[in-house]
């Protein structure tokens, strides 16, 4: 089998200033352990004009470990795109595991669906084509769902992350995890606005506010890691 080499588009997902170092991490620790179906979906997604929206493979590796650490069986995914993190989750969950996957765009999900079917895990996925807020509110309408989920991964419209948090904190069990992607927003959170491209400003401001609120939220234990575009892991305390 040919060595899986990091492609140029992989580096757009990393915050490390050295492409060589990021390439070393991917080719040494990430790609050798990446299941073939995930590799296939990652390669398919490389051809998408918005390929940068996909979950970074090194962040995905950490998510897999987190799922295992909490023995996740029921999860929520807000934002699916072509389904890299969704497939990773489905592969990690036990045979009776379930994922409620929410996205406004089923077309992108359909790109990855053949690979998901090939992997034999489609039965674990409940895909809901919807805006996330009404979908989460619908879940909360059933009291049995409160504290009924082990894990949530959020990679969707950044300006609504805090609104998602206020709902997910009720849906995730005590001791469960909520993981937010893109919480360093290309490193722009540490730059002056004058150095930030105009198209990044709105989300940058929302991300700065989110990070401040998560830091002050005593309901969760947090860890922010510079993987991919920055991920923040929240463990519900009460």
PDB file of C-alpha atoms in Angstrom:
ATOM      1  CA  UNK A   1       0.000   0.000   0.000  1.00  0.00           C
ATOM      2  CA  UNK A   2       1.355   3.421  -0.913  1.00  0.00           C
ATOM      3  CA  UNK A   3       2.133   5.725   1.957  1.00  0.00           C
ATOM      4  CA  UNK A   4      -0.702   8.152   2.662  1.00  0.00           C
ATOM      5  CA  UNK A   5       0.902  11.552   2.211  1.00  0.00           C
ATOM      6  CA  UNK A   6      -0.502  14.815   3.491  1.00  0.00           C
ATOM      7  CA  UNK A   7      -2.007  16.940   0.727  1.00  0.00           C
ATOM      8  CA  UNK A   8      -1.697  20.706   0.505  1.00  0.00           C
ATOM      9  CA  UNK A   9      -5.350  21.189   1.494  1.00  0.00           C
ATOM     10  CA  UNK A  10      -4.702  19.335   4.759  1.00  0.00           C
ATOM     11  CA  UNK A  11      -2.554  22.189   5.968  1.00  0.00           C
ATOM     12  CA  UNK A  12      -5.435  24.677   5.758  1.00  0.00           C
ATOM     13  CA  UNK A  13      -6.946  22.864   8.739  1.00  0.00           C
ATOM     14  CA  UNK A  14      -3.908  23.201  10.993  1.00  0.00           C
ATOM     15  CA  UNK A  15      -2.769  26.131  13.143  1.00  0.00           C
ATOM     16  CA  UNK A  16       0.855  25.013  13.389  1.00  0.00           C
ATOM     17  CA  UNK A  17       3.127  27.518  11.683  1.00  0.00           C
ATOM     18  CA  UNK A  18       5.307  24.739  10.319  1.00  0.00           C
ATOM     19  CA  UNK A  19       3.720  22.723   7.510  1.00  0.00           C
ATOM     20  CA  UNK A  20       6.533  20.214   7.905  1.00  0.00           C
ATOM     21  CA  UNK A  21       5.647  19.620  11.559  1.00  0.00           C
ATOM     22  CA  UNK A  22       1.931  19.232  10.792  1.00  0.00           C
ATOM     23  CA  UNK A  23       2.778  16.854   7.962  1.00  0.00           C
ATOM     24  CA  UNK A  24       4.921  14.857  10.393  1.00  0.00           C
ATOM     25  CA  UNK A  25       2.022  14.569  12.881  1.00  0.00           C
ATOM     26  CA  UNK A  26      -0.448  13.490  10.200  1.00  0.00           C
ATOM     27  CA  UNK A  27       1.817  10.982   8.478  1.00  0.00           C
ATOM     28  CA  UNK A  28       3.316   9.543  11.677  1.00  0.00           C
ATOM     29  CA  UNK A  29       0.427   9.373  14.143  1.00  0.00           C
ATOM     30  CA  UNK A  30      -2.855  10.033  12.329  1.00  0.00           C
ATOM     31  CA  UNK A  31      -2.955   8.534   8.845  1.00  0.00           C
ATOM     32  CA  UNK A  32      -1.466   5.120   9.766  1.00  0.00           C
ATOM     33  CA  UNK A  33      -4.375   4.542  12.176  1.00  0.00           C
ATOM     34  CA  UNK A  34      -7.104   6.054  10.002  1.00  0.00           C
ATOM     35  CA  UNK A  35      -9.606   3.401   8.805  1.00  0.00           C
ATOM     36  CA  UNK A  36      -9.698   2.939   5.032  1.00  0.00           C
ATOM     37  CA  UNK A  37     -13.300   4.139   4.740  1.00  0.00           C
ATOM     38  CA  UNK A  38     -12.415   7.384   6.541  1.00  0.00           C
ATOM     39  CA  UNK A  39      -9.432   7.810   4.258  1.00  0.00           C
ATOM     40  CA  UNK A  40     -11.729   7.262   1.258  1.00  0.00           C
ATOM     41  CA  UNK A  41     -14.215   9.872   2.459  1.00  0.00           C
ATOM     42  CA  UNK A  42     -11.420  12.337   3.251  1.00  0.00           C
ATOM     43  CA  UNK A  43     -10.065  11.949  -0.285  1.00  0.00           C
ATOM     44  CA  UNK A  44     -13.529  12.404  -1.805  1.00  0.00           C
ATOM     45  CA  UNK A  45     -14.022  15.559   0.259  1.00  0.00           C
ATOM     46  CA  UNK A  46     -10.700  17.011  -0.982  1.00  0.00           C
ATOM     47  CA  UNK A  47     -12.434  17.595  -4.328  1.00  0.00           C
ATOM     48  CA  UNK A  48     -15.277  19.627  -2.767  1.00  0.00           C
ATOM     49  CA  UNK A  49     -15.008  23.414  -3.263  1.00  0.00           C
ATOM     50  CA  UNK A  50     -15.578  23.844   0.488  1.00  0.00           C
ATOM     51  CA  UNK A  51     -13.224  21.050   1.549  1.00  0.00           C
ATOM     52  CA  UNK A  52     -11.878  23.242   4.353  1.00  0.00           C
ATOM     53  CA  UNK A  53     -15.159  22.713   6.217  1.00  0.00           C
ATOM     54  CA  UNK A  54     -14.294  19.069   6.903  1.00  0.00           C
ATOM     55  CA  UNK A  55     -13.083  17.991  10.323  1.00  0.00           C
ATOM     56  CA  UNK A  56      -9.287  17.935  10.522  1.00  0.00           C
ATOM     57  CA  UNK A  57      -8.046  14.333  10.735  1.00  0.00           C
ATOM     58  CA  UNK A  58      -5.917  14.996  13.825  1.00  0.00           C
ATOM     59  CA  UNK A  59      -8.928  16.496  15.587  1.00  0.00           C
ATOM     60  CA  UNK A  60     -10.938  13.478  14.462  1.00  0.00           C
ATOM     61  CA  UNK A  61      -8.417  11.161  16.093  1.00  0.00           C
ATOM     62  CA  UNK A  62      -8.914  12.951  19.420  1.00  0.00           C
ATOM     63  CA  UNK A  63     -12.700  12.792  19.028  1.00  0.00           C
ATOM     64  CA  UNK A  64     -12.463   9.037  18.562  1.00  0.00           C
ATOM     65  CA  UNK A  65     -10.525   8.735  21.813  1.00  0.00           C
ATOM     66  CA  UNK A  66     -13.013  10.955  23.668  1.00  0.00           C
ATOM     67  CA  UNK A  67     -15.924   8.827  22.437  1.00  0.00           C
ATOM     68  CA  UNK A  68     -14.179   5.745  23.783  1.00  0.00           C
ATOM     69  CA  UNK A  69     -13.307   7.381  27.111  1.00  0.00           C
ATOM     70  CA  UNK A  70     -16.967   8.151  27.874  1.00  0.00           C
ATOM     71  CA  UNK A  71     -18.176   4.835  26.419  1.00  0.00           C
ATOM     72  CA  UNK A  72     -20.490   6.817  24.156  1.00  0.00           C
ATOM     73  CA  UNK A  73     -23.601   5.114  22.829  1.00  0.00           C
ATOM     74  CA  UNK A  74     -25.931   8.046  22.066  1.00  0.00           C
ATOM     75  CA  UNK A  75     -24.543  11.179  20.442  1.00  0.00           C
ATOM     76  CA  UNK A  76     -25.577  14.374  18.682  1.00  0.00           C
ATOM     77  CA  UNK A  77     -23.786  15.968  15.753  1.00  0.00           C
ATOM     78  CA  UNK A  78     -24.611  19.556  14.803  1.00  0.00           C
ATOM     79  CA  UNK A  79     -23.231  20.202  11.334  1.00  0.00           C
ATOM     80  CA  UNK A  80     -22.436  17.204   9.132  1.00  0.00           C
ATOM     81  CA  UNK A  81     -21.017  18.416   5.785  1.00  0.00           C
ATOM     82  CA  UNK A  82     -19.809  15.301   3.893  1.00  0.00           C
ATOM     83  CA  UNK A  83     -19.743  13.258   7.077  1.00  0.00           C
ATOM     84  CA  UNK A  84     -16.093  12.664   8.049  1.00  0.00           C
ATOM     85  CA  UNK A  85     -16.670  13.169  11.783  1.00  0.00           C
ATOM     86  CA  UNK A  86     -20.070  11.484  11.486  1.00  0.00           C
ATOM     87  CA  UNK A  87     -18.562   8.358   9.942  1.00  0.00           C
ATOM     88  CA  UNK A  88     -15.771   8.393  12.511  1.00  0.00           C
ATOM     89  CA  UNK A  89     -18.365   8.511  15.296  1.00  0.00           C
ATOM     90  CA  UNK A  90     -20.478   5.770  13.760  1.00  0.00           C
ATOM     91  CA  UNK A  91     -17.423   3.522  13.446  1.00  0.00           C
ATOM     92  CA  UNK A  92     -16.531   4.145  17.095  1.00  0.00           C
ATOM     93  CA  UNK A  93     -19.960   3.609  18.652  1.00  0.00           C
ATOM     94  CA  UNK A  94     -21.119   0.090  19.574  1.00  0.00           C
ATOM     95  CA  UNK A  95     -23.447  -1.794  17.239  1.00  0.00           C
ATOM     96  CA  UNK A  96     -26.541  -0.427  19.022  1.00  0.00           C
ATOM     97  CA  UNK A  97     -25.184   3.147  19.109  1.00  0.00           C
ATOM     98  CA  UNK A  98     -27.216   6.037  17.710  1.00  0.00           C
ATOM     99  CA  UNK A  99     -26.273   9.439  16.324  1.00  0.00           C
ATOM    100  CA  UNK A 100     -28.726  12.250  15.736  1.00  0.00           C
ATOM    101  CA  UNK A 101     -27.054  14.165  12.897  1.00  0.00           C
ATOM    102  CA  UNK A 102     -28.407  17.638  12.110  1.00  0.00           C
ATOM    103  CA  UNK A 103     -27.603  19.686   9.013  1.00  0.00           C
ATOM    104  CA  UNK A 104     -29.491  22.073   6.735  1.00  0.00           C
ATOM    105  CA  UNK A 105     -27.862  20.610   3.618  1.00  0.00           C
ATOM    106  CA  UNK A 106     -28.600  16.992   2.811  1.00  0.00           C
ATOM    107  CA  UNK A 107     -26.761  17.280  -0.520  1.00  0.00           C
ATOM    108  CA  UNK A 108     -23.369  17.416   1.214  1.00  0.00           C
ATOM    109  CA  UNK A 109     -24.318  14.455   3.411  1.00  0.00           C
ATOM    110  CA  UNK A 110     -25.250  12.512   0.275  1.00  0.00           C
ATOM    111  CA  UNK A 111     -21.645  12.876  -0.964  1.00  0.00           C
ATOM    112  CA  UNK A 112     -20.391  10.788   1.931  1.00  0.00           C
ATOM    113  CA  UNK A 113     -23.409   8.507   2.246  1.00  0.00           C
ATOM    114  CA  UNK A 114     -22.124   5.803  -0.158  1.00  0.00           C
ATOM    115  CA  UNK A 115     -18.984   5.462   1.970  1.00  0.00           C
ATOM    116  CA  UNK A 116     -21.079   5.370   5.157  1.00  0.00           C
ATOM    117  CA  UNK A 117     -23.174   2.580   3.624  1.00  0.00           C
ATOM    118  CA  UNK A 118     -20.041   0.771   2.508  1.00  0.00           C
ATOM    119  CA  UNK A 119     -18.779   0.904   6.099  1.00  0.00           C
ATOM    120  CA  UNK A 120     -21.999  -0.756   7.287  1.00  0.00           C
ATOM    121  CA  UNK A 121     -22.898   1.921   9.857  1.00  0.00           C
ATOM    122  CA  UNK A 122     -25.805   3.785   8.224  1.00  0.00           C
ATOM    123  CA  UNK A 123     -28.233   2.143  10.670  1.00  0.00           C
ATOM    124  CA  UNK A 124     -26.626   4.080  13.536  1.00  0.00           C
ATOM    125  CA  UNK A 125     -27.392   7.463  11.948  1.00  0.00           C
ATOM    126  CA  UNK A 126     -30.623   9.448  12.253  1.00  0.00           C
ATOM    127  CA  UNK A 127     -30.036  12.293   9.786  1.00  0.00           C
ATOM    128  CA  UNK A 128     -32.310  15.306  10.246  1.00  0.00           C
ATOM    129  CA  UNK A 129     -32.308  17.960   7.540  1.00  0.00           C
ATOM    130  CA  UNK A 130     -33.065  21.023   9.606  1.00  0.00           C
ATOM    131  CA  UNK A 131     -31.765  24.181  11.184  1.00  0.00           C
ATOM    132  CA  UNK A 132     -30.113  23.075  14.410  1.00  0.00           C
ATOM    133  CA  UNK A 133     -31.996  25.238  16.926  1.00  0.00           C
ATOM    134  CA  UNK A 134     -35.486  23.896  16.131  1.00  0.00           C
ATOM    135  CA  UNK A 135     -34.101  20.350  15.907  1.00  0.00           C
ATOM    136  CA  UNK A 136     -32.519  20.652  19.367  1.00  0.00           C
ATOM    137  CA  UNK A 137     -35.673  22.250  20.761  1.00  0.00           C
ATOM    138  CA  UNK A 138     -37.666  19.333  19.379  1.00  0.00           C
ATOM    139  CA  UNK A 139     -35.410  16.932  21.247  1.00  0.00           C
ATOM    140  CA  UNK A 140     -35.912  18.921  24.439  1.00  0.00           C
ATOM    141  CA  UNK A 141     -39.676  18.707  24.045  1.00  0.00           C
ATOM    142  CA  UNK A 142     -39.291  15.088  25.116  1.00  0.00           C
ATOM    143  CA  UNK A 143     -38.212  15.172  28.773  1.00  0.00           C
ATOM    144  CA  UNK A 144     -36.722  11.698  28.377  1.00  0.00           C
ATOM    145  CA  UNK A 145     -33.975  13.223  26.225  1.00  0.00           C
ATOM    146  CA  UNK A 146     -32.682  15.473  28.991  1.00  0.00           C
ATOM    147  CA  UNK A 147     -29.366  14.022  30.093  1.00  0.00           C
ATOM    148  CA  UNK A 148     -29.937  11.192  27.625  1.00  0.00           C
ATOM    149  CA  UNK A 149     -26.882  11.685  25.405  1.00  0.00           C
ATOM    150  CA  UNK A 150     -23.227  10.907  26.061  1.00  0.00           C
ATOM    151  CA  UNK A 151     -21.477  13.148  23.566  1.00  0.00           C
ATOM    152  CA  UNK A 152     -22.075  16.012  21.133  1.00  0.00           C
ATOM    153  CA  UNK A 153     -19.900  17.437  18.371  1.00  0.00           C
ATOM    154  CA  UNK A 154     -20.648  20.898  16.976  1.00  0.00           C
ATOM    155  CA  UNK A 155     -19.232  22.155  13.677  1.00  0.00           C
ATOM    156  CA  UNK A 156     -21.894  24.434  12.272  1.00  0.00           C
ATOM    157  CA  UNK A 157     -22.736  28.157  12.081  1.00  0.00           C
ATOM    158  CA  UNK A 158     -20.378  29.687  14.624  1.00  0.00           C
ATOM    159  CA  UNK A 159     -22.595  32.624  15.594  1.00  0.00           C
ATOM    160  CA  UNK A 160     -25.084  30.186  17.149  1.00  0.00           C
ATOM    161  CA  UNK A 161     -22.613  28.108  19.155  1.00  0.00           C
ATOM    162  CA  UNK A 162     -23.703  29.582  22.491  1.00  0.00           C
ATOM    163  CA  UNK A 163     -27.369  28.996  21.638  1.00  0.00           C
ATOM    164  CA  UNK A 164     -26.473  25.382  20.880  1.00  0.00           C
ATOM    165  CA  UNK A 165     -24.535  25.156  24.133  1.00  0.00           C
ATOM    166  CA  UNK A 166     -27.527  26.202  26.234  1.00  0.00           C
ATOM    167  CA  UNK A 167     -29.552  23.387  24.702  1.00  0.00           C
ATOM    168  CA  UNK A 168     -26.849  20.727  24.584  1.00  0.00           C
ATOM    169  CA  UNK A 169     -25.963  21.238  28.247  1.00  0.00           C
ATOM    170  CA  UNK A 170     -29.452  19.917  29.011  1.00  0.00           C
ATOM    171  CA  UNK A 171     -29.283  17.029  26.548  1.00  0.00           C
ATOM    172  CA  UNK A 172     -25.848  15.714  27.528  1.00  0.00           C
ATOM    173  CA  UNK A 173     -25.579  13.634  30.701  1.00  0.00           C
ATOM    174  CA  UNK A 174     -23.502  14.700  33.684  1.00  0.00           C
ATOM    175  CA  UNK A 175     -19.985  13.511  32.839  1.00  0.00           C
ATOM    176  CA  UNK A 176     -20.736  13.648  29.117  1.00  0.00           C
ATOM    177  CA  UNK A 177     -18.828  15.751  26.587  1.00  0.00           C
ATOM    178  CA  UNK A 178     -19.634  18.572  24.168  1.00  0.00           C
ATOM    179  CA  UNK A 179     -16.910  19.339  21.623  1.00  0.00           C
ATOM    180  CA  UNK A 180     -16.881  22.581  19.631  1.00  0.00           C
ATOM    181  CA  UNK A 181     -14.846  22.947  16.432  1.00  0.00           C
ATOM    182  CA  UNK A 182     -13.217  26.114  15.029  1.00  0.00           C
ATOM    183  CA  UNK A 183     -12.858  27.864  18.391  1.00  0.00           C
ATOM    184  CA  UNK A 184      -9.608  29.567  17.365  1.00  0.00           C
ATOM    185  CA  UNK A 185     -10.992  30.616  13.958  1.00  0.00           C
ATOM    186  CA  UNK A 186      -7.786  30.442  11.986  1.00  0.00           C
ATOM    187  CA  UNK A 187      -5.830  32.031  14.825  1.00  0.00           C
ATOM    188  CA  UNK A 188      -7.711  35.306  14.279  1.00  0.00           C
ATOM    189  CA  UNK A 189      -8.924  35.353  17.894  1.00  0.00           C
ATOM    190  CA  UNK A 190      -5.424  36.485  18.915  1.00  0.00           C
ATOM    191  CA  UNK A 191      -5.001  39.037  16.101  1.00  0.00           C
ATOM    192  CA  UNK A 192      -6.057  42.692  15.922  1.00  0.00           C
ATOM    193  CA  UNK A 193      -9.104  43.294  13.735  1.00  0.00           C
ATOM    194  CA  UNK A 194      -6.903  45.197  11.318  1.00  0.00           C
ATOM    195  CA  UNK A 195      -5.103  41.918  10.547  1.00  0.00           C
ATOM    196  CA  UNK A 196      -8.301  39.901  10.139  1.00  0.00           C
ATOM    197  CA  UNK A 197      -9.945  39.574   6.693  1.00  0.00           C
ATOM    198  CA  UNK A 198     -13.356  41.203   6.564  1.00  0.00           C
ATOM    199  CA  UNK A 199     -15.137  37.897   5.935  1.00  0.00           C
ATOM    200  CA  UNK A 200     -13.747  36.516   9.206  1.00  0.00           C
ATOM    201  CA  UNK A 201     -14.746  39.430  11.466  1.00  0.00           C
ATOM    202  CA  UNK A 202     -18.341  38.473  12.353  1.00  0.00           C
ATOM    203  CA  UNK A 203     -17.463  34.914  13.293  1.00  0.00           C
ATOM    204  CA  UNK A 204     -14.299  36.077  15.050  1.00  0.00           C
ATOM    205  CA  UNK A 205     -16.381  38.289  17.348  1.00  0.00           C
ATOM    206  CA  UNK A 206     -18.853  35.467  18.002  1.00  0.00           C
ATOM    207  CA  UNK A 207     -15.978  33.077  18.716  1.00  0.00           C
ATOM    208  CA  UNK A 208     -14.319  35.485  21.146  1.00  0.00           C
ATOM    209  CA  UNK A 209     -17.637  35.829  22.988  1.00  0.00           C
ATOM    210  CA  UNK A 210     -18.175  32.065  23.004  1.00  0.00           C
ATOM    211  CA  UNK A 211     -14.708  31.403  24.405  1.00  0.00           C
ATOM    212  CA  UNK A 212     -15.276  33.977  27.145  1.00  0.00           C
ATOM    213  CA  UNK A 213     -18.638  32.463  28.083  1.00  0.00           C
ATOM    214  CA  UNK A 214     -17.339  28.886  28.065  1.00  0.00           C
ATOM    215  CA  UNK A 215     -14.447  29.921  30.307  1.00  0.00           C
ATOM    216  CA  UNK A 216     -16.930  31.388  32.804  1.00  0.00           C
ATOM    217  CA  UNK A 217     -19.472  28.520  32.604  1.00  0.00           C
ATOM    218  CA  UNK A 218     -19.201  26.662  35.908  1.00  0.00           C
ATOM    219  CA  UNK A 219     -21.455  23.895  34.611  1.00  0.00           C
ATOM    220  CA  UNK A 220     -18.585  22.512  32.549  1.00  0.00           C
ATOM    221  CA  UNK A 221     -14.920  21.638  32.798  1.00  0.00           C
ATOM    222  CA  UNK A 222     -13.150  22.845  29.647  1.00  0.00           C
ATOM    223  CA  UNK A 223      -9.993  22.274  27.640  1.00  0.00           C
ATOM    224  CA  UNK A 224      -9.181  24.234  24.498  1.00  0.00           C
ATOM    225  CA  UNK A 225      -6.732  22.527  22.165  1.00  0.00           C
ATOM    226  CA  UNK A 226      -4.943  23.868  19.085  1.00  0.00           C
ATOM    227  CA  UNK A 227      -5.919  20.891  16.932  1.00  0.00           C
ATOM    228  CA  UNK A 228      -7.314  21.567  13.487  1.00  0.00           C
ATOM    229  CA  UNK A 229      -8.823  25.066  13.699  1.00  0.00           C
ATOM    230  CA  UNK A 230      -9.056  24.860  17.487  1.00  0.00           C
ATOM    231  CA  UNK A 231     -11.426  22.625  19.428  1.00  0.00           C
ATOM    232  CA  UNK A 232     -12.912  23.142  22.871  1.00  0.00           C
ATOM    233  CA  UNK A 233     -13.894  20.123  24.943  1.00  0.00           C
ATOM    234  CA  UNK A 234     -16.560  20.659  27.589  1.00  0.00           C
ATOM    235  CA  UNK A 235     -17.349  18.047  30.250  1.00  0.00           C
ATOM    236  CA  UNK A 236     -20.679  18.565  31.976  1.00  0.00           C
ATOM    237  CA  UNK A 237     -20.246  18.773  35.754  1.00  0.00           C
ATOM    238  CA  UNK A 238     -23.860  19.158  36.864  1.00  0.00           C
TER     239      UNK A 238
END
